[in-house]
């Protein structure tokens, strides 16, 4: 680290009323009201920029003092650095009301150092002028408690569940250690002055989930994890723990964490965008979950603060509105009468983190909280629901549950009086008991969903159903639609009291339609929306769950089609592909559609059955069309979409195949075309009307999001060119006429 520039701007102004004194100040004390400064990092120049203002009266009384800048790397004591000559003075200047320093950094770890402003007397005595600062982490995240569109959440590893569940929020796990690759299966991404290999196959699986979430208008949170088994990244390797925190005091690991997070933020920064980063899992639980070794609470809090800053910088350079989340266990030590008995108390850990984010990180650092729990509400089990569920259940007060979640809110609100920026929202992540299923699981979920929905502090209720998703699938699909009472009210018979049932917000529209038994009657015209037999007309088909490849190919009879292949599938597994339109496809003129397809499972008999699900939609409105087909048959599936077509266009098409009767070592889905039908318009009329809608959709997309309207540009250029051509032509005509007037003989030629 070296000094680049130090220059002083002096002004005659009084900015403070108090006059601090240095005479009785010990070196480890910090002055108050003597100086105010900010510390920022310029990504282009790779410099730390420090702007400050000194109390005018203090400056007058200490005019012979100098202002110095030192830096202390993360994990080191900054008090001792004040008078330690081994710490280089990076910049200095004479005393003045205002000062600005530019300090060049050589390593990424120096970006997260604590920068000290020191007052030095003529006889060499030095005093720390203010709390040291870490360069700011810019953030525009702002929680709106009135926006409940992301309230219904799901934690899953399944792309099909994400795309079909209508969730407003999804949490996707990302293991930092699994992202690294050798050169054989990699995507190159710049790191410092070189490149790092990111594992392509691992990212491909994340892509499937992100695309599924994006087309379903679902907020995406990546939970960034480091395995306790990871001997390269983890702070302390421990085979008895599940996770660890990366060693953020290491230069190489800071580089790695920043680069991999930056890769994720860059990859999902435009069309598919991540909404937040969760920094670990149950970070306060170092007894059972996280391996951190023997470090003290202060050391752990400093390390985790650096971790938050690194993740925040990496994400916010691409998306300043992304949320940074601190995940906690359900241990309750937020009230005086509850003692957790754990090595790290969540309340003390948060207090320490909030202090550092407020006092040491320059600028406001906006973040959220997450509480992770597996507490089943009301003690519900598969056996006891038949006896009636008692809503006066006594919970364990040493753990945070739906009954005492406001203890966390009250604690955080109290912290806001001490520190400038504290979280204003919390995600509630519930892992259901693996033995809970059927109506018991539905009762537990419905109760939690309703009980938490009215809490403005809870921004999202995210459920993890594990392998029991199927038993609660219908309830989960409809709980945030107008039909929510139709799926909740059948559960009332299990409860002794239903006062917990409150009106729920309906922020999704789901229209389900079954396969028509025959082709619609009285059809006047048809329009082929997609024709895969004419080559690859739909290039933006993405791999979904269990999809290994997508390409334009010829089937067994020589017909060109879109060929979607799967990995090995068991009964109940799904193969999925997701198409994204370049414009909104409007079906208002065709109340019926068909999809022509075929299933090939060479290891199964011809009569094996497969469920086909077709999803169309945009934003919060979705149509799900379901039918069943046989193996080795080319089928044309007809659906009535008259309820969906008038209320919403579609900007995506999801086709999902589920194995009903047989497994497969590799399934093939062949897509031939998708056609719309009308009993009001002829084919020619449909062709004209739908092409007009597409042209309108394209022109609107050209100007979307404040982007440049190239269609308008080309139109203007064309008009100007035409005007210019006409002008030149007229000029030549008039000039020729003028020449003819001057030369009468030419008239006779």
XYZ file of C-alpha atoms in Angstrom:
749
model
C 0.000 0.000 0.000
C 1.477 3.356 -0.894
C 0.701 7.039 -0.707
C -0.559 8.535 -3.969
C -1.866 12.028 -3.363
C -2.742 14.246 -0.428
C -4.137 17.673 -0.898
C -5.953 20.041 1.431
C -8.824 22.408 0.755
C -9.060 25.119 3.438
C -12.189 27.109 4.182
C -13.124 29.636 6.855
C -16.182 28.028 8.405
C -17.413 26.781 11.765
C -18.989 23.327 11.581
C -19.122 22.280 15.205
C -19.904 23.930 18.518
C -17.756 21.732 20.767
C -13.989 21.965 21.075
C -12.316 18.637 21.880
C -9.007 18.605 23.711
C -6.013 16.319 23.232
C -4.204 17.088 26.466
C -5.682 14.291 28.555
C -6.426 11.906 25.691
C -4.934 8.415 25.886
C -3.867 6.744 22.665
C -6.607 4.122 22.787
C -9.312 6.756 23.230
C -11.182 8.251 20.313
C -12.017 11.918 20.063
C -15.633 12.948 19.628
C -16.778 15.816 17.432
C -13.230 16.543 16.292
C -13.573 15.255 12.757
C -16.170 13.820 10.414
C -15.061 11.881 7.329
C -16.248 9.484 4.672
C -14.295 6.702 3.032
C -15.124 5.430 -0.459
C -13.564 3.137 -3.013
C -13.227 4.236 -6.636
C -13.453 1.064 -8.754
C -11.990 2.751 -11.839
C -8.895 4.300 -10.281
C -8.614 1.603 -7.584
C -8.167 4.252 -4.950
C -9.626 4.796 -1.527
C -10.965 8.356 -1.389
C -11.248 10.016 2.025
C -13.154 13.279 2.462
C -13.225 14.926 5.882
C -14.081 18.020 7.902
C -12.301 19.104 11.085
C -14.019 21.047 13.841
C -13.099 24.690 13.173
C -12.362 25.557 16.812
C -10.296 22.414 17.171
C -8.331 23.325 14.062
C -7.586 26.824 15.449
C -6.423 25.470 18.804
C -4.303 22.736 17.182
C -3.078 24.546 14.098
C 0.412 23.045 14.415
C -0.882 19.461 14.294
C -0.860 17.266 11.208
C -3.525 14.950 9.792
C -2.302 11.441 8.966
C -3.866 8.363 7.376
C -3.025 4.787 8.301
C -4.739 1.511 7.411
C -5.140 -1.719 9.359
C -5.941 -4.989 7.597
C -8.997 -6.997 8.747
C -8.335 -9.015 11.874
C -5.704 -6.644 13.284
C -6.009 -4.258 16.221
C -6.294 -0.691 15.024
C -5.604 0.974 18.417
C -2.015 -0.255 18.474
C -1.469 0.982 14.914
C -1.842 4.633 15.967
C 1.671 4.838 17.435
C 3.198 1.775 15.819
C 5.883 2.936 13.374
C 5.610 -0.325 11.399
C 2.291 0.943 10.034
C 3.034 3.231 7.114
C 1.628 6.732 7.000
C -0.259 6.540 3.707
C -1.076 10.236 3.416
C -0.634 13.346 5.526
C -1.192 17.079 5.466
C -1.188 20.128 7.688
C -4.244 20.881 9.815
C -7.195 22.360 7.923
C -10.975 22.511 8.114
C -11.433 20.285 5.085
C -9.219 17.542 3.720
C -9.251 14.985 0.906
C -6.852 12.082 0.535
C -6.447 9.631 -2.336
C -4.823 6.343 -1.355
C -3.961 3.726 -3.943
C -4.462 0.107 -2.935
C -2.488 -2.850 -4.193
C -4.580 -5.793 -2.978
C -8.272 -6.533 -2.608
C -7.921 -7.123 1.135
C -6.779 -3.517 1.504
C -10.178 -2.479 0.145
C -11.671 -3.811 3.383
C -9.039 -2.366 5.714
C -9.955 0.065 8.444
C -8.712 3.542 7.499
C -7.608 5.663 10.443
C -7.518 9.462 10.684
C -4.825 10.410 13.197
C -3.888 13.795 14.675
C -0.131 14.126 15.182
C 1.337 16.790 17.484
C 4.648 18.611 16.832
C 6.361 16.422 19.444
C 5.128 13.198 17.828
C 2.157 12.339 20.025
C -0.644 10.712 18.013
C -4.338 10.364 18.736
C -7.069 8.558 16.841
C -9.387 11.290 15.633
C -12.518 9.170 15.018
C -13.805 5.637 14.574
C -11.891 4.005 11.709
C -13.782 3.502 8.458
C -14.075 0.683 5.942
C -14.773 2.011 2.413
C -18.497 2.277 1.827
C -20.694 -0.412 0.321
C -23.316 1.306 -1.810
C -26.854 -0.033 -1.494
C -30.249 1.129 -2.740
C -32.215 -1.723 -1.151
C -35.403 -0.515 0.481
C -38.065 -2.747 2.010
C -41.652 -1.758 1.305
C -43.923 -3.356 3.950
C -46.991 -2.730 1.791
C -45.627 -4.929 -0.999
C -46.580 -8.529 -0.212
C -45.942 -9.932 -3.706
C -42.906 -11.830 -2.431
C -44.504 -13.102 0.789
C -45.183 -16.686 -0.344
C -41.783 -18.322 -0.618
C -40.293 -21.719 -1.281
C -36.918 -23.277 -0.524
C -36.247 -25.996 -3.062
C -33.695 -27.519 -5.374
C -36.332 -28.241 -8.035
C -36.637 -25.954 -11.053
C -40.088 -27.344 -11.849
C -41.400 -26.535 -8.350
C -40.044 -23.006 -8.696
C -41.693 -22.488 -12.065
C -45.042 -24.089 -11.242
C -45.718 -23.125 -7.615
C -46.474 -19.433 -8.079
C -44.064 -18.508 -5.290
C -43.145 -14.872 -4.802
C -39.720 -15.694 -3.349
C -37.318 -18.599 -3.763
C -34.122 -19.403 -1.888
C -31.493 -21.237 -3.956
C -28.374 -22.664 -2.318
C -25.006 -21.848 -3.907
C -21.903 -23.611 -2.594
C -18.878 -21.389 -3.235
C -16.530 -24.366 -3.150
C -18.449 -26.198 -5.877
C -18.211 -23.251 -8.255
C -14.517 -23.721 -8.959
C -13.427 -25.981 -11.808
C -10.456 -27.092 -13.810
C -10.120 -26.140 -17.460
C -12.186 -29.083 -18.790
C -15.635 -27.963 -17.599
C -15.384 -24.253 -17.128
C -16.431 -20.711 -17.886
C -13.572 -18.196 -17.763
C -14.155 -15.140 -15.593
C -11.622 -12.386 -14.850
C -10.007 -12.307 -11.409
C -7.432 -9.592 -10.707
C -5.029 -9.692 -13.655
C -5.861 -13.260 -14.627
C -8.876 -15.553 -14.979
C -10.610 -18.136 -12.831
C -12.373 -21.278 -14.037
C -16.032 -21.424 -12.970
C -17.625 -24.871 -13.180
C -19.989 -24.833 -16.138
C -22.058 -27.891 -15.158
C -22.711 -26.484 -11.666
C -23.734 -23.101 -13.065
C -25.960 -24.817 -15.630
C -28.035 -26.296 -12.806
C -28.350 -22.862 -11.190
C -29.365 -21.419 -14.580
C -32.358 -23.769 -14.730
C -33.666 -22.564 -11.377
C -33.018 -18.907 -12.126
C -34.792 -19.034 -15.500
C -37.757 -20.869 -13.955
C -37.999 -18.262 -11.194
C -37.600 -15.315 -13.550
C -40.368 -16.308 -15.953
C -42.635 -16.947 -12.943
C -41.922 -13.446 -11.601
C -40.323 -14.879 -8.461
C -37.768 -13.030 -6.362
C -34.475 -14.904 -6.258
C -32.272 -15.132 -3.162
C -28.970 -16.979 -3.381
C -27.890 -18.499 -0.077
C -24.096 -18.416 -0.277
C -22.646 -21.381 1.600
C -19.236 -22.813 2.457
C -19.028 -26.425 3.551
C -17.292 -27.195 6.854
C -15.469 -29.913 4.884
C -13.939 -27.357 2.508
C -10.262 -27.200 3.453
C -9.598 -24.302 1.055
C -12.330 -21.824 1.992
C -13.655 -22.638 5.451
C -12.385 -20.770 8.471
C -12.081 -24.051 10.359
C -12.487 -27.540 8.893
C -14.777 -29.627 11.083
C -16.456 -32.844 9.944
C -19.006 -32.593 12.759
C -20.466 -29.323 11.440
C -22.393 -28.622 8.258
C -21.148 -25.176 7.245
C -18.411 -22.687 7.918
C -17.654 -19.047 7.210
C -14.889 -18.332 4.682
C -11.682 -16.982 6.159
C -12.140 -13.336 5.188
C -8.800 -12.386 6.750
C -7.067 -14.181 3.859
C -6.227 -12.237 0.698
C -6.753 -15.248 -1.581
C -10.127 -16.100 -0.086
C -11.360 -12.502 -0.267
C -10.399 -12.533 -3.961
C -12.202 -15.829 -4.501
C -15.400 -14.885 -2.659
C -15.607 -11.503 -4.381
C -14.939 -12.957 -7.845
C -17.425 -15.820 -7.590
C -20.135 -13.558 -6.192
C -19.368 -10.991 -8.880
C -19.710 -13.754 -11.484
C -23.181 -14.624 -10.174
C -24.221 -10.968 -10.062
C -22.948 -10.401 -13.617
C -24.536 -13.535 -15.049
C -27.904 -12.659 -13.545
C -27.858 -8.878 -13.918
C -30.037 -8.099 -16.936
C -32.788 -10.405 -18.146
C -32.604 -12.725 -15.130
C -31.838 -10.791 -11.945
C -31.064 -11.939 -8.420
C -32.843 -9.999 -5.687
C -30.717 -10.855 -2.699
C -27.767 -12.667 -1.146
C -28.042 -14.621 2.116
C -24.638 -14.724 3.794
C -24.532 -18.251 5.181
C -26.852 -20.268 7.403
C -27.638 -19.810 11.121
C -24.461 -17.773 11.542
C -25.026 -17.306 15.281
C -25.045 -21.075 15.878
C -21.386 -22.036 16.150
C -22.183 -24.995 18.421
C -24.112 -27.135 15.954
C -24.065 -25.576 12.476
C -21.031 -23.413 11.732
C -17.390 -24.249 12.294
C -15.425 -21.124 13.284
C -12.735 -22.481 15.596
C -11.822 -20.745 18.854
C -12.147 -17.117 17.802
C -13.777 -14.602 20.124
C -17.123 -12.924 19.529
C -15.382 -9.687 18.472
C -13.138 -11.530 16.024
C -16.092 -13.442 14.597
C -18.168 -10.276 14.249
C -15.327 -8.477 12.455
C -14.776 -11.403 10.098
C -18.494 -11.631 9.324
C -18.717 -7.860 8.772
C -15.959 -8.120 6.167
C -17.867 -11.041 4.613
C -21.005 -8.892 4.342
C -18.999 -6.058 2.788
C -17.332 -8.312 0.213
C -20.640 -9.890 -0.805
C -22.317 -6.477 -0.825
C -19.676 -4.881 -3.025
C -19.659 -7.787 -5.485
C -23.443 -7.742 -5.900
C -24.105 -4.008 -5.704
C -21.628 -3.203 -8.469
C -24.114 -4.972 -10.768
C -27.384 -4.460 -8.880
C -27.471 -1.763 -6.215
C -31.008 -2.743 -5.152
C -30.072 -6.298 -4.150
C -30.797 -7.288 -0.557
C -28.006 -8.545 1.740
C -29.356 -10.897 4.415
C -27.965 -11.974 7.807
C -29.310 -15.492 8.558
C -29.857 -16.518 12.182
C -30.976 -19.616 14.039
C -34.225 -19.696 16.017
C -32.392 -19.362 19.331
C -34.179 -16.737 21.418
C -32.021 -14.535 23.627
C -33.597 -11.248 22.562
C -35.424 -10.776 25.863
C -33.855 -10.558 29.322
C -35.855 -13.460 30.770
C -34.771 -15.936 28.103
C -31.230 -17.348 28.158
C -29.993 -19.526 25.314
C -26.871 -20.939 26.975
C -25.057 -20.941 23.643
C -21.509 -19.924 22.934
C -22.622 -17.050 20.697
C -25.808 -15.234 21.653
C -27.704 -13.986 18.618
C -28.524 -10.670 20.304
C -24.874 -9.977 21.188
C -23.713 -11.036 17.747
C -26.218 -8.734 16.046
C -25.365 -5.847 18.367
C -21.699 -6.271 17.469
C -22.472 -6.469 13.739
C -24.811 -3.451 13.800
C -22.158 -1.436 15.641
C -19.537 -2.204 13.022
C -21.863 -1.579 10.083
C -22.930 1.732 11.593
C -19.649 3.040 13.014
C -16.992 1.436 10.822
C -18.542 1.004 7.381
C -18.635 4.366 5.676
C -22.116 5.172 4.433
C -25.380 3.355 5.080
C -25.350 -0.442 4.848
C -28.901 -1.719 4.317
C -29.538 -5.369 5.135
C -32.266 -7.777 6.213
C -32.545 -10.675 8.636
C -33.561 -14.304 8.195
C -34.737 -16.632 10.961
C -34.358 -20.338 10.187
C -36.461 -22.800 12.156
C -37.932 -26.299 12.071
C -40.547 -25.737 14.797
C -43.897 -27.258 13.847
C -46.662 -24.854 14.883
C -49.148 -25.900 17.584
C -47.334 -29.218 18.029
C -49.131 -30.641 14.989
C -48.353 -34.279 14.109
C -49.840 -36.799 11.706
C -51.427 -38.588 14.675
C -52.874 -35.789 16.781
C -54.772 -33.785 14.148
C -57.712 -36.175 14.459
C -58.136 -35.156 18.101
C -58.431 -31.468 17.246
C -55.571 -28.952 17.126
C -55.397 -26.752 20.215
C -54.498 -23.185 19.200
C -53.600 -22.358 22.838
C -50.438 -24.417 22.489
C -47.531 -23.589 24.819
C -44.345 -22.991 22.794
C -40.759 -23.305 23.957
C -39.898 -19.662 24.721
C -36.172 -20.266 24.317
C -36.723 -20.571 20.573
C -38.173 -18.106 18.083
C -41.448 -19.311 16.587
C -44.632 -17.822 15.197
C -45.721 -17.116 18.789
C -42.828 -14.822 19.778
C -41.385 -13.602 16.507
C -41.999 -10.033 17.610
C -39.213 -10.466 20.176
C -36.815 -10.149 17.246
C -38.665 -7.137 15.890
C -38.582 -5.421 19.284
C -34.864 -6.083 19.667
C -34.021 -4.728 16.204
C -36.220 -1.682 16.774
C -34.297 -1.014 19.967
C -31.024 -1.282 18.082
C -32.247 1.350 15.614
C -32.134 3.883 18.444
C -28.425 3.161 18.908
C -27.373 2.713 15.295
C -28.361 4.496 12.127
C -29.293 1.577 9.859
C -30.779 -1.636 11.189
C -32.949 -4.174 9.342
C -36.606 -3.332 8.848
C -37.671 -6.760 7.621
C -37.108 -10.460 8.137
C -37.491 -13.615 6.069
C -38.979 -16.541 7.990
C -37.536 -19.823 6.664
C -39.442 -22.872 7.909
C -38.163 -26.434 7.412
C -41.124 -28.771 7.837
C -40.686 -32.002 9.790
C -39.865 -34.804 7.363
C -42.451 -37.003 9.107
C -45.195 -34.408 8.635
C -47.347 -35.064 5.553
C -50.857 -34.984 4.145
C -53.441 -32.903 6.020
C -51.123 -32.476 8.995
C -48.549 -30.722 6.811
C -51.294 -28.683 5.156
C -52.653 -27.584 8.562
C -49.211 -26.530 9.761
C -48.467 -24.581 6.587
C -51.882 -22.891 6.370
C -51.669 -21.809 10.014
C -48.166 -20.359 9.637
C -48.987 -18.673 6.334
C -52.032 -16.960 7.800
C -50.523 -16.113 11.197
C -47.412 -14.486 9.714
C -49.124 -12.701 6.828
C -50.260 -9.782 8.977
C -46.807 -9.129 10.429
C -45.293 -6.186 8.533
C -41.810 -7.171 9.768
C -42.025 -10.507 7.886
C -41.260 -9.790 4.238
C -41.394 -13.452 3.163
C -42.520 -16.755 4.622
C -40.377 -19.370 2.888
C -41.338 -23.027 3.304
C -39.130 -26.064 2.808
C -41.326 -29.139 2.317
C -38.471 -31.492 1.459
C -39.745 -34.675 -0.175
C -43.333 -33.969 0.910
C -44.074 -31.192 -1.588
C -46.617 -33.347 -3.432
C -48.875 -33.666 -0.368
C -49.245 -29.904 -0.031
C -48.942 -28.950 -3.719
C -52.539 -27.806 -4.293
C -52.665 -25.720 -1.106
C -49.329 -24.117 -1.925
C -50.408 -23.272 -5.483
C -53.657 -21.581 -4.507
C -52.881 -19.983 -1.136
C -51.998 -16.617 -2.730
C -54.837 -16.605 -5.284
C -58.515 -15.664 -5.093
C -59.240 -19.358 -4.432
C -57.236 -19.517 -1.193
C -60.298 -20.118 1.013
C -61.296 -23.112 -1.092
C -58.051 -24.877 -0.146
C -57.820 -23.645 3.468
C -61.420 -24.058 4.673
C -61.408 -27.899 4.368
C -58.703 -27.872 7.049
C -60.858 -26.041 9.605
C -62.338 -29.309 10.850
C -59.011 -30.129 12.482
C -58.833 -26.928 14.558
C -60.601 -26.167 17.826
C -60.434 -22.457 16.958
C -60.225 -20.873 13.503
C -59.791 -17.242 14.561
C -56.250 -17.437 13.200
C -57.695 -17.522 9.687
C -57.424 -13.977 8.356
C -58.183 -12.551 4.888
C -55.192 -13.293 2.703
C -53.830 -11.137 -0.089
C -54.461 -12.561 -3.551
C -51.507 -11.434 -5.650
C -51.483 -14.262 -8.192
C -53.928 -15.486 -10.844
C -53.816 -19.199 -11.646
C -56.046 -20.741 -14.310
C -55.910 -24.532 -14.626
C -57.386 -26.342 -17.609
C -57.544 -30.014 -18.467
C -57.067 -31.524 -21.913
C -60.083 -31.335 -24.239
C -61.268 -34.751 -25.361
C -61.734 -33.634 -28.972
C -60.698 -30.946 -31.392
C -62.838 -27.797 -30.837
C -65.885 -27.548 -33.119
C -66.942 -24.740 -35.481
C -63.396 -23.599 -36.122
C -63.132 -20.909 -38.818
C -59.404 -20.305 -38.803
C -56.100 -21.191 -37.235
C -52.708 -19.601 -36.678
C -49.448 -21.428 -36.044
C -47.736 -19.584 -33.187
C -44.696 -21.872 -33.159
C -43.546 -24.210 -35.911
C -40.556 -26.315 -34.938
C -40.742 -28.344 -38.141
C -39.467 -25.354 -40.115
C -36.080 -25.229 -38.349
C -35.272 -23.503 -35.094
C -37.874 -20.746 -34.997
C -37.701 -20.558 -31.233
C -34.058 -20.217 -30.270
C -34.581 -19.059 -26.708
C -35.545 -22.443 -25.312
C -33.774 -23.012 -21.996
C -33.030 -26.238 -20.197
C -35.308 -26.916 -17.260
C -35.313 -29.654 -14.656
C -33.488 -32.861 -15.680
C -32.925 -31.522 -19.196
C -29.584 -32.440 -20.736
C -29.910 -31.090 -24.277
C -32.185 -29.156 -26.640
C -31.721 -29.121 -30.387
C -33.542 -29.123 -33.714
C -33.513 -32.704 -35.013
C -35.415 -35.321 -37.043
C -37.670 -37.825 -35.295
C -37.952 -41.542 -36.127
C -40.165 -40.872 -39.171
C -37.960 -38.087 -40.526
C -39.969 -35.060 -39.363
C -38.016 -32.092 -38.056
C -38.918 -31.090 -34.505
C -37.467 -29.602 -31.351
C -35.793 -32.463 -29.493
C -35.639 -32.159 -25.684
C -33.645 -34.890 -23.922
C -33.494 -35.883 -20.262
C -31.177 -37.548 -17.830
C -32.310 -40.678 -15.983
C -35.860 -40.295 -14.627
C -37.695 -42.253 -11.964
C -41.466 -42.470 -11.704
C -42.693 -39.047 -10.640
C -39.624 -37.210 -11.970
C -40.003 -34.398 -14.474
C -38.363 -33.239 -17.676
C -38.813 -29.542 -18.364
C -37.931 -26.952 -20.987
C -38.571 -23.212 -20.697
C -39.032 -20.927 -23.668
C -38.792 -17.151 -23.346
C -40.466 -14.980 -25.969
C -38.813 -11.838 -27.317
C -42.211 -10.147 -27.073
C -45.549 -10.696 -25.373
C -47.588 -13.277 -27.283
C -51.259 -12.280 -27.185
C -53.866 -15.042 -27.564
C -56.980 -12.834 -27.528
C -58.082 -13.967 -31.009
C -57.594 -17.692 -30.412
C -59.574 -19.077 -27.432
C -58.265 -22.561 -28.204
C -54.692 -23.766 -28.682
C -53.031 -27.076 -29.397
C -49.552 -28.437 -28.835
C -48.330 -31.230 -31.091
C -45.740 -33.476 -29.436
C -44.457 -36.978 -28.902
C -42.773 -38.912 -26.085
C -40.095 -41.510 -26.749
C -39.023 -43.787 -23.909
C -37.357 -46.734 -25.565
C -37.109 -48.694 -22.309
C -40.850 -48.504 -21.625
C -43.881 -50.170 -23.289
C -46.087 -48.303 -25.739
C -48.899 -47.949 -23.212
C -46.764 -46.188 -20.560
C -48.258 -42.845 -19.539
C -46.816 -39.367 -19.155
C -48.391 -36.207 -17.811
C -47.879 -33.117 -19.957
C -48.103 -29.692 -18.351
C -48.024 -26.504 -20.422
C -47.610 -23.150 -18.680
C -48.256 -19.785 -20.284
C -48.239 -16.426 -18.562
C -46.728 -13.111 -17.671
C -45.887 -11.494 -14.342
C -48.433 -12.744 -11.772
C -50.921 -14.369 -14.169
C -50.454 -17.959 -15.309
C -52.402 -20.633 -17.187
C -51.532 -24.272 -16.534
C -52.779 -26.756 -19.131
C -52.575 -30.453 -18.239
C -53.046 -33.646 -20.242
C -51.822 -37.241 -20.464
C -50.147 -38.938 -23.452
C -48.856 -42.402 -24.303
C -45.370 -43.454 -25.202
C -44.340 -43.487 -28.895
C -47.442 -41.595 -30.080
C -47.534 -38.240 -31.859
C -50.323 -36.414 -30.036
C -52.064 -33.129 -30.636
C -53.327 -31.756 -27.319
C -56.200 -29.228 -27.425
C -56.972 -26.760 -24.625
C -59.563 -24.092 -23.954
C -57.757 -20.868 -22.931
C -60.747 -18.544 -23.325
C -60.547 -17.624 -19.623
C -56.856 -16.759 -19.809
C -56.516 -15.132 -23.244
C -58.504 -11.930 -22.557
C -56.731 -11.046 -19.292
C -53.064 -11.666 -19.966
C -50.506 -12.121 -22.744
C -47.646 -14.548 -22.293
C -43.913 -13.985 -22.444
C -42.942 -17.598 -21.795
C -43.860 -21.209 -22.548
C -42.982 -24.029 -20.142
C -43.469 -27.641 -21.186
C -43.101 -30.278 -18.465
C -43.262 -34.070 -18.773
C -43.822 -36.227 -15.671
C -43.305 -39.991 -15.699
C -46.506 -41.618 -14.395
C -46.103 -45.365 -14.937
C -42.513 -46.020 -15.964
C -39.005 -44.748 -15.321
C -36.530 -43.879 -18.054
C -32.816 -44.002 -18.666
C -33.248 -41.055 -20.995
C -36.524 -39.581 -22.174
C -37.097 -37.713 -25.449
C -39.712 -35.013 -25.849
C -40.439 -33.971 -29.449
C -42.206 -30.640 -29.993
C -43.665 -30.009 -33.457
C -45.863 -26.915 -33.253
C -48.255 -24.824 -31.194
C -51.395 -23.617 -32.982
C -54.236 -21.280 -32.048
C -57.841 -21.702 -33.201
C -60.727 -19.277 -33.633
C -64.443 -19.769 -34.272
C -64.765 -16.064 -35.151
C -61.936 -15.273 -37.587
C -60.615 -16.998 -40.701
C -56.990 -18.042 -41.022
C -56.183 -15.022 -43.189
C -57.828 -12.673 -40.684
C -55.944 -14.305 -37.809
C -52.694 -13.990 -39.698
C -53.243 -10.259 -40.158
C -54.490 -9.543 -36.631
C -51.866 -11.584 -34.758
C -49.018 -10.191 -36.829
C -50.263 -6.689 -35.983
C -50.219 -7.590 -32.282
C -46.695 -8.966 -32.608
C -45.519 -5.839 -34.417
C -47.030 -3.698 -31.666
C -45.388 -5.861 -29.008
C -42.005 -5.589 -30.722
C -42.247 -1.798 -31.014
C -43.171 -1.515 -27.326
C -40.242 -3.719 -26.332
C -37.880 -1.537 -28.353
C -38.619 1.342 -25.988
C -38.938 -0.596 -22.724
C -37.100 0.233 -19.515
C -35.906 3.577 -20.756
C -33.748 1.819 -23.344
C -33.027 3.271 -26.749
C -35.817 2.857 -29.308
C -33.980 1.545 -32.349
C -37.175 1.155 -34.359
C -37.836 4.867 -33.943
C -34.222 5.652 -34.824
C -34.346 3.636 -38.045
C -37.705 5.189 -38.946
C -36.307 8.696 -38.480
C -33.201 7.844 -40.498
C -35.370 6.397 -43.260
C -37.584 9.473 -43.365
C -34.589 11.822 -43.385
C -32.951 9.771 -46.104
C -36.131 9.908 -48.203
C -36.468 13.648 -47.687
C -32.829 14.115 -48.655
C -33.224 11.982 -51.767
C -36.312 13.901 -52.849
C -34.537 17.200 -52.171
C -31.523 16.218 -54.230
C -33.777 15.050 -57.035
C -35.717 18.314 -57.113
C -32.496 20.303 -56.989
C -31.173 18.429 -60.010
C -34.424 18.971 -61.912
C -34.507 22.697 -61.182
C -30.841 23.018 -61.977
C -31.339 21.260 -65.304
C -34.306 23.501 -66.119
C -32.180 26.501 -65.262
C -29.408 25.275 -67.564
C -31.919 24.691 -70.354
C -33.165 28.257 -69.985
C -29.629 29.496 -70.364
C -29.003 27.306 -73.459
C -32.064 27.444 -75.779
C -30.372 25.242 -78.365
C -30.564 22.292 -76.093
C -34.340 22.465 -76.235
C -34.205 21.418 -79.890
C -32.034 18.392 -79.357
